[in-house]
Amino acid sequence: MNFNRSLFIFLFILIAKITSAQTGTIRGFVYLKDTGEPMLFTNVILKGTTIGNATDVNGYYSITKIPPGNYTVMIASALGYDTLLLPITIKAGEILNKNLTLVKSNVNLKVVEISAEQEAKQTETSVSVNKIDPIVIKKLPTVGGEPDLAQYLQVLPGVIFTGDQGGQLYIRGGSPIQNKVLLDGMIVYNPFHSIGLFSVFDADIIRNADVYSGGFGAEYGGRISSVMDITTRDGNKKRISGKIAASPFGSKVLVEGPLKKLKENSSSSISFILSAKTSYLPTTSKLLYSYVDPNGLPFSFNDYYGKVSFNSNNGSKLNLFGFNFSDRVSYKALQDMKWDAFGGGGNFLVVPANSPILVNGNFAYSQYKILLKPEVEQAKSSGIKGFNMGIGFTYFMGKNELNYGLEVLGFTTDFDFYNSAGRHLSQNENTTEIGGYVKYKYVSRRKKLLIEPSFRMQYYASLSKASPEPRIGLKWNVTPRIRVKAAGGIYSQNLIAANTDREVVNLFYGFLSGPENLPSEMVTEDGSVRDIKHKLQKANHYIFGMEFDLTRHIDFNVEVYRKDFTQLTNLNRNKLFDESETDKPEMLRRDFIIETGRAQGIDFVLKYDYKRIYIWVVYSLGYVTRWDGVQTYRPHYDRRHNANIVASYTFGKDRNWELDVRWNIGSGFPFRPTSGFYEDLNFQDGITTDYTSTNGDLNYYYDDKQVKELPWYHRMDVNIKRTFQLFEHTKIEAAVGATNVYGRKNVFYFDRIQYKRVDQLPILPTVSISMTF
């Protein structure tokens, strides 16, 4: 058996070597001349042929299996840039390295026939993935005047946002803990601030962000719902540039430039980029938004990010980066909360001289610590710190690609918590995970069929458990304008949240490692008893969709999805006794419980993008349920209907005016009514407490037999901005806008003790100004 396998691998490599010896390869990077930044997802072709490929997130292209001869390399898909034509000669067995530079056009180009986006539709499976860049983010009305990734994510299909204050993002039924966030390959444990309207990322430093809402390939592991992969820019390689911005919500400064300037006919350079954001909302809101709360809005944050990029002539590069994010919330007479995160690391890209393989890797360390101090309860804290590193290889074979790699990560969780019954839960644990993956992308000769099988083996050392995870992505190009796609796979993770899926409002966003002391069995929905054979959380994804190019400028996309969460670990909110009290019911003394769940639905997306008008319409129908061994319940983020309409219009002689509008409407979140109240005695003096004279706290019972929904949510945001060009590289942008422009009173939650409704943020007008230089 081993001999046959070895023979197969040997023959495969031999055939590949013989084939490559009879043909040639051209590869390299595409850069923008004015900044030296790479040009993403643009089409590089050999003129007069169907041979070509698109650049990746690093601007890298590789065209293999080219018959020997004379050709002309052409780039004609970059709107706003001159067409590039470069004569080349391909020799058998030769790898030709050519870095290409695009120059901004002096004229407004009309419709370009060759479209990289159209090419990507036919050569990428693109199932349940949204590609985001700063240009797209800026088409959305902005809270506080500056574009932000957190606000844009809220309009993506399948994404549910639970509130302006302390809200979180839930992606196709997955909770925030089940979403993996990567910044230049480094794990970021909390990407959003407590106010819910801002992320920790500066939108102006983002080169690209891929948001996978399900069905992602084997290169990603350790999460069971979704992935957010963010890549930042290298910084201007030609000159010092930057941006200064201010609004009532906060301000920011961005500076970038060369440490070693990029010269003509060279790709060697050293550049940097620095970003700093701060919020002074607690101060300005007392003056400008006192109608919301006379004490001001209690949210403040600071975000710092820095990066240095070393680029060589052949395109190989090394990036070193670091960040420091912090967040503060102070509700008077209620609670104080703060979290801090910092980290650093690097990533690299290596282009071997005489090989069609591209090598990439990363190494990073990050730490996150959160502390919550309620007024009448004991403090809660959670921390996680650790490293992650990986290396990957990409082998290009014409339109086909082979990817494989290895990832290692280790982290420590430190958790200290008291539940509503006053029971203490704590954990301090070290965890190591090792993952290996392989993915093959096959594109048929006429690009009719794309098959992308992949496989990941994830090993969890602390649990002594290996998880084999096969995955697949498919696309069938029925016609150039109609495509059918599908994806599926098995996913696993170790991390669990320090809160339950039933808590409506929770600023405490902590982490736990998968515990050992789980129940040995659970009761399934059909009443049978199932043995718990492992400690992992696992899920299966099933996705089917279709893409329609209704016209050259109108796209329509529909996807049906289902996620089966076959095993979930949740905090036991009903714990009343210690583990050692074995005479008590197991459900009342366990720290954790085992649950199962299901998320299913359908997403519709309509996009129009042509000249001055951009329109984005999304409707999502979703169902999310959980089974806790006793009953089926709807988690608090189970919104049945959700729709977003985004419109952007550019006008004026020089297109220096822009009007942006967003309207969101969604059905109400589920809640369980109150069935009654009782006095909760805390017995602070133990058994000697005199319960006849001690005053307890007012508490309440849920009505587990009923589930109702809050009123429908809807909100409109409007923004209008004007750009003033001062000099060649200097411009000022002034904007006026409002969030919740018609003052809709959207319910946030209901305070059962005070019998008081708490609403989301009312209308918040804002004025902002920024200068780019």
XYZ file of C-alpha atoms in Angstrom, residues 173-444:
272
model
C -26.429 31.683 13.509
C -22.912 31.674 14.918
C -22.049 33.592 18.085
C -19.028 35.974 18.245
C -16.835 33.320 19.892
C -17.377 31.146 16.803
C -16.015 33.805 14.442
C -12.267 33.813 13.807
C -10.774 37.292 13.254
C -7.325 37.579 11.664
C -5.340 40.783 11.236
C -2.379 40.157 8.919
C -2.513 36.527 10.091
C -2.621 37.424 13.816
C -5.623 36.372 15.921
C -7.618 39.315 17.314
C -9.870 38.180 20.154
C -12.234 41.175 20.359
C -12.524 43.256 17.157
C -15.397 45.527 18.271
C -15.797 48.270 20.838
C -18.548 48.298 23.449
C -20.585 51.017 21.762
C -21.048 48.554 18.889
C -20.642 51.153 16.152
C -16.861 50.999 15.863
C -14.283 48.306 15.257
C -10.666 48.386 16.412
C -9.507 48.623 12.789
C -8.829 51.865 10.922
C -10.630 51.480 7.588
C -7.938 53.528 5.822
C -5.209 50.977 6.572
C -7.226 48.007 5.254
C -6.091 46.649 1.911
C -8.671 43.864 1.796
C -11.031 41.982 4.102
C -12.563 38.592 3.300
C -15.617 37.701 5.380
C -16.567 34.012 5.148
C -20.050 33.428 6.597
C -19.749 29.655 6.152
C -18.320 26.858 4.045
C -14.732 28.175 4.216
C -11.789 26.072 3.079
C -9.319 24.002 5.068
C -6.751 26.814 5.300
C -8.852 28.137 8.204
C -9.380 26.146 11.390
C -10.337 26.437 15.033
C -13.793 28.016 14.504
C -17.176 26.489 13.668
C -19.101 29.362 12.101
C -17.237 32.098 10.216
C -13.911 33.778 9.451
C -12.899 37.422 8.995
C -9.471 37.709 7.312
C -8.132 41.302 7.205
C -5.003 42.407 5.349
C -3.490 45.859 5.898
C -1.609 48.079 3.471
C 2.188 48.366 3.413
C 2.261 52.158 3.440
C 3.190 54.636 0.742
C 6.547 53.663 -0.783
C 7.059 56.951 -2.671
C 6.357 59.830 -0.263
C 5.133 60.803 3.207
C 1.332 60.917 3.241
C -1.480 60.569 5.717
C -4.830 61.669 7.058
C -6.191 63.698 9.982
C -9.888 63.430 10.901
C -12.138 64.716 13.684
C -15.816 64.550 14.687
C -17.864 64.744 17.920
C -17.297 60.987 18.336
C -13.524 61.024 18.120
C -10.463 61.724 16.045
C -7.694 59.879 14.264
C -4.256 60.390 12.740
C -2.731 58.260 9.990
C 0.853 58.650 8.751
C 2.649 56.524 6.164
C 5.696 56.752 3.978
C 9.037 55.317 2.875
C 12.030 54.557 5.071
C 13.795 53.450 1.903
C 12.139 55.058 -1.100
C 10.928 52.993 -4.042
C 12.906 53.921 -7.164
C 12.220 53.518 -10.866
C 12.867 50.031 -12.275
C 13.171 48.627 -8.759
C 10.802 46.925 -6.320
C 13.093 47.184 -3.318
C 11.770 49.445 -0.560
C 11.067 49.848 3.152
C 7.835 51.568 4.176
C 5.792 52.200 7.313
C 2.223 52.971 8.308
C 1.009 54.262 11.704
C -2.583 54.750 12.816
C -4.063 56.169 16.045
C -7.782 56.508 16.911
C -9.404 57.864 20.042
C -12.910 58.566 21.295
C -13.885 61.503 23.491
C -17.609 60.723 23.377
C -18.058 60.793 27.205
C -17.073 64.484 27.108
C -18.660 65.731 23.880
C -21.936 63.844 24.434
C -22.640 65.864 27.604
C -22.726 68.976 25.429
C -24.073 67.721 22.109
C -26.134 64.654 23.019
C -27.352 65.448 26.525
C -30.888 64.504 25.421
C -29.682 60.884 25.241
C -28.245 60.901 28.756
C -27.410 64.004 30.856
C -24.403 62.108 32.212
C -23.098 61.574 28.686
C -22.526 58.412 26.683
C -20.101 56.297 28.761
C -18.082 54.775 25.914
C -14.434 55.566 25.216
C -11.626 53.779 23.395
C -8.112 54.088 21.988
C -6.674 52.123 19.057
C -3.045 52.134 17.887
C -1.543 50.154 15.013
C 1.894 50.231 13.372
C 3.557 48.309 10.566
C 6.909 48.250 8.752
C 7.238 46.499 5.370
C 10.481 45.301 3.757
C 10.146 44.593 0.003
C 12.804 43.004 -2.211
C 13.288 43.270 -5.966
C 11.818 39.843 -6.740
C 8.659 40.547 -4.694
C 9.609 38.682 -1.531
C 8.637 40.697 1.526
C 8.595 40.812 5.312
C 6.045 42.735 7.399
C 6.434 43.504 11.113
C 3.463 44.957 12.996
C 2.010 45.675 16.421
C -1.217 46.945 17.979
C -2.698 48.216 21.229
C -6.488 48.461 21.614
C -8.410 49.530 24.733
C -12.036 50.090 25.664
C -13.781 51.682 28.676
C -17.436 51.783 29.755
C -18.678 53.446 32.933
C -22.378 53.322 33.771
C -22.906 55.377 36.936
C -24.331 53.311 39.796
C -24.473 50.241 37.534
C -21.133 48.871 36.398
C -17.650 49.648 35.115
C -16.062 47.633 32.370
C -12.699 47.795 30.660
C -10.742 45.643 28.291
C -7.242 45.892 26.847
C -5.618 44.052 23.986
C -2.124 44.229 22.548
C 0.067 42.141 20.326
C 2.636 42.010 17.592
C 4.144 39.780 14.993
C 5.000 39.490 11.355
C 4.289 37.758 8.085
C 6.403 37.001 5.068
C 6.140 36.148 1.401
C 8.948 34.294 -0.395
C 9.216 33.942 -4.183
C 11.785 31.174 -4.874
C 14.003 31.964 -7.857
C 13.453 28.880 -10.021
C 10.278 27.330 -8.678
C 6.561 27.880 -9.433
C 5.854 27.696 -5.693
C 4.920 30.708 -3.567
C 5.723 30.510 0.162
C 3.935 32.544 2.826
C 3.997 32.459 6.598
C 3.151 34.319 9.782
C 4.111 34.520 13.461
C 2.362 36.554 16.152
C 1.586 36.991 19.843
C -1.528 38.692 21.221
C -3.193 39.201 24.593
C -6.681 40.226 25.714
C -7.931 41.031 29.235
C -11.410 42.144 30.324
C -12.677 43.198 33.756
C -16.296 43.905 34.719
C -17.197 45.480 38.063
C -20.964 45.508 38.644
C -22.279 47.786 41.378
C -24.043 45.059 43.395
C -22.290 41.873 42.214
C -18.782 40.496 42.458
C -16.232 41.375 39.782
C -15.760 39.161 36.714
C -12.552 38.841 34.748
C -11.300 36.929 31.748
C -8.007 36.863 29.908
C -6.466 35.047 26.981
C -2.927 35.278 25.669
C -0.953 33.238 23.230
C 0.882 32.839 19.952
C 0.015 31.590 16.498
C 2.322 30.786 13.597
C 2.001 29.081 10.276
C 3.554 28.429 6.900
C 1.812 27.782 3.582
C 2.797 26.817 0.049
C 0.999 27.531 -3.228
C 1.902 25.585 -6.354
C 0.553 27.063 -9.623
C -0.429 24.772 -12.488
C -2.131 26.940 -15.107
C -5.551 27.847 -13.738
C -5.199 25.119 -11.126
C -3.566 25.531 -7.725
C -2.363 23.290 -4.928
C -2.218 24.815 -1.427
C -0.886 23.121 1.678
C 0.457 24.255 5.004
C 0.847 23.897 8.749
C -0.433 26.042 11.629
C 0.481 25.960 15.337
C -1.050 28.013 18.118
C -0.927 28.027 21.885
C -2.854 30.103 24.387
C -3.603 30.452 28.073
C -7.054 31.294 29.430
C -7.595 32.873 32.845
C -11.224 33.143 33.926
C -12.928 34.211 37.160
C -16.706 34.513 37.247
C -19.768 34.470 39.506
C -23.131 33.546 38.035
C -26.483 35.064 38.998
C -26.865 32.456 41.766
C -23.560 33.577 43.298
C -21.707 30.368 42.415
C -18.021 30.725 41.612
C -16.554 29.488 38.303
C -12.857 29.770 37.493
C -10.311 28.367 35.048
C -6.613 28.711 34.273
C -5.528 26.441 31.467
C -2.864 26.131 28.766
C -3.865 24.865 25.336
C -1.986 23.930 22.161
C -3.519 23.327 18.733
C -1.812 22.005 15.593
C -3.463 22.058 12.195
C -2.363 20.817 8.798
C -4.260 21.375 5.561
C -4.225 20.692 1.844
C -6.470 22.250 -0.812
C -6.593 21.686 -4.555
C -8.334 24.027 -6.974
C -9.321 22.524 -10.324
C -10.642 24.686 -13.186
C -11.775 22.869 -16.327
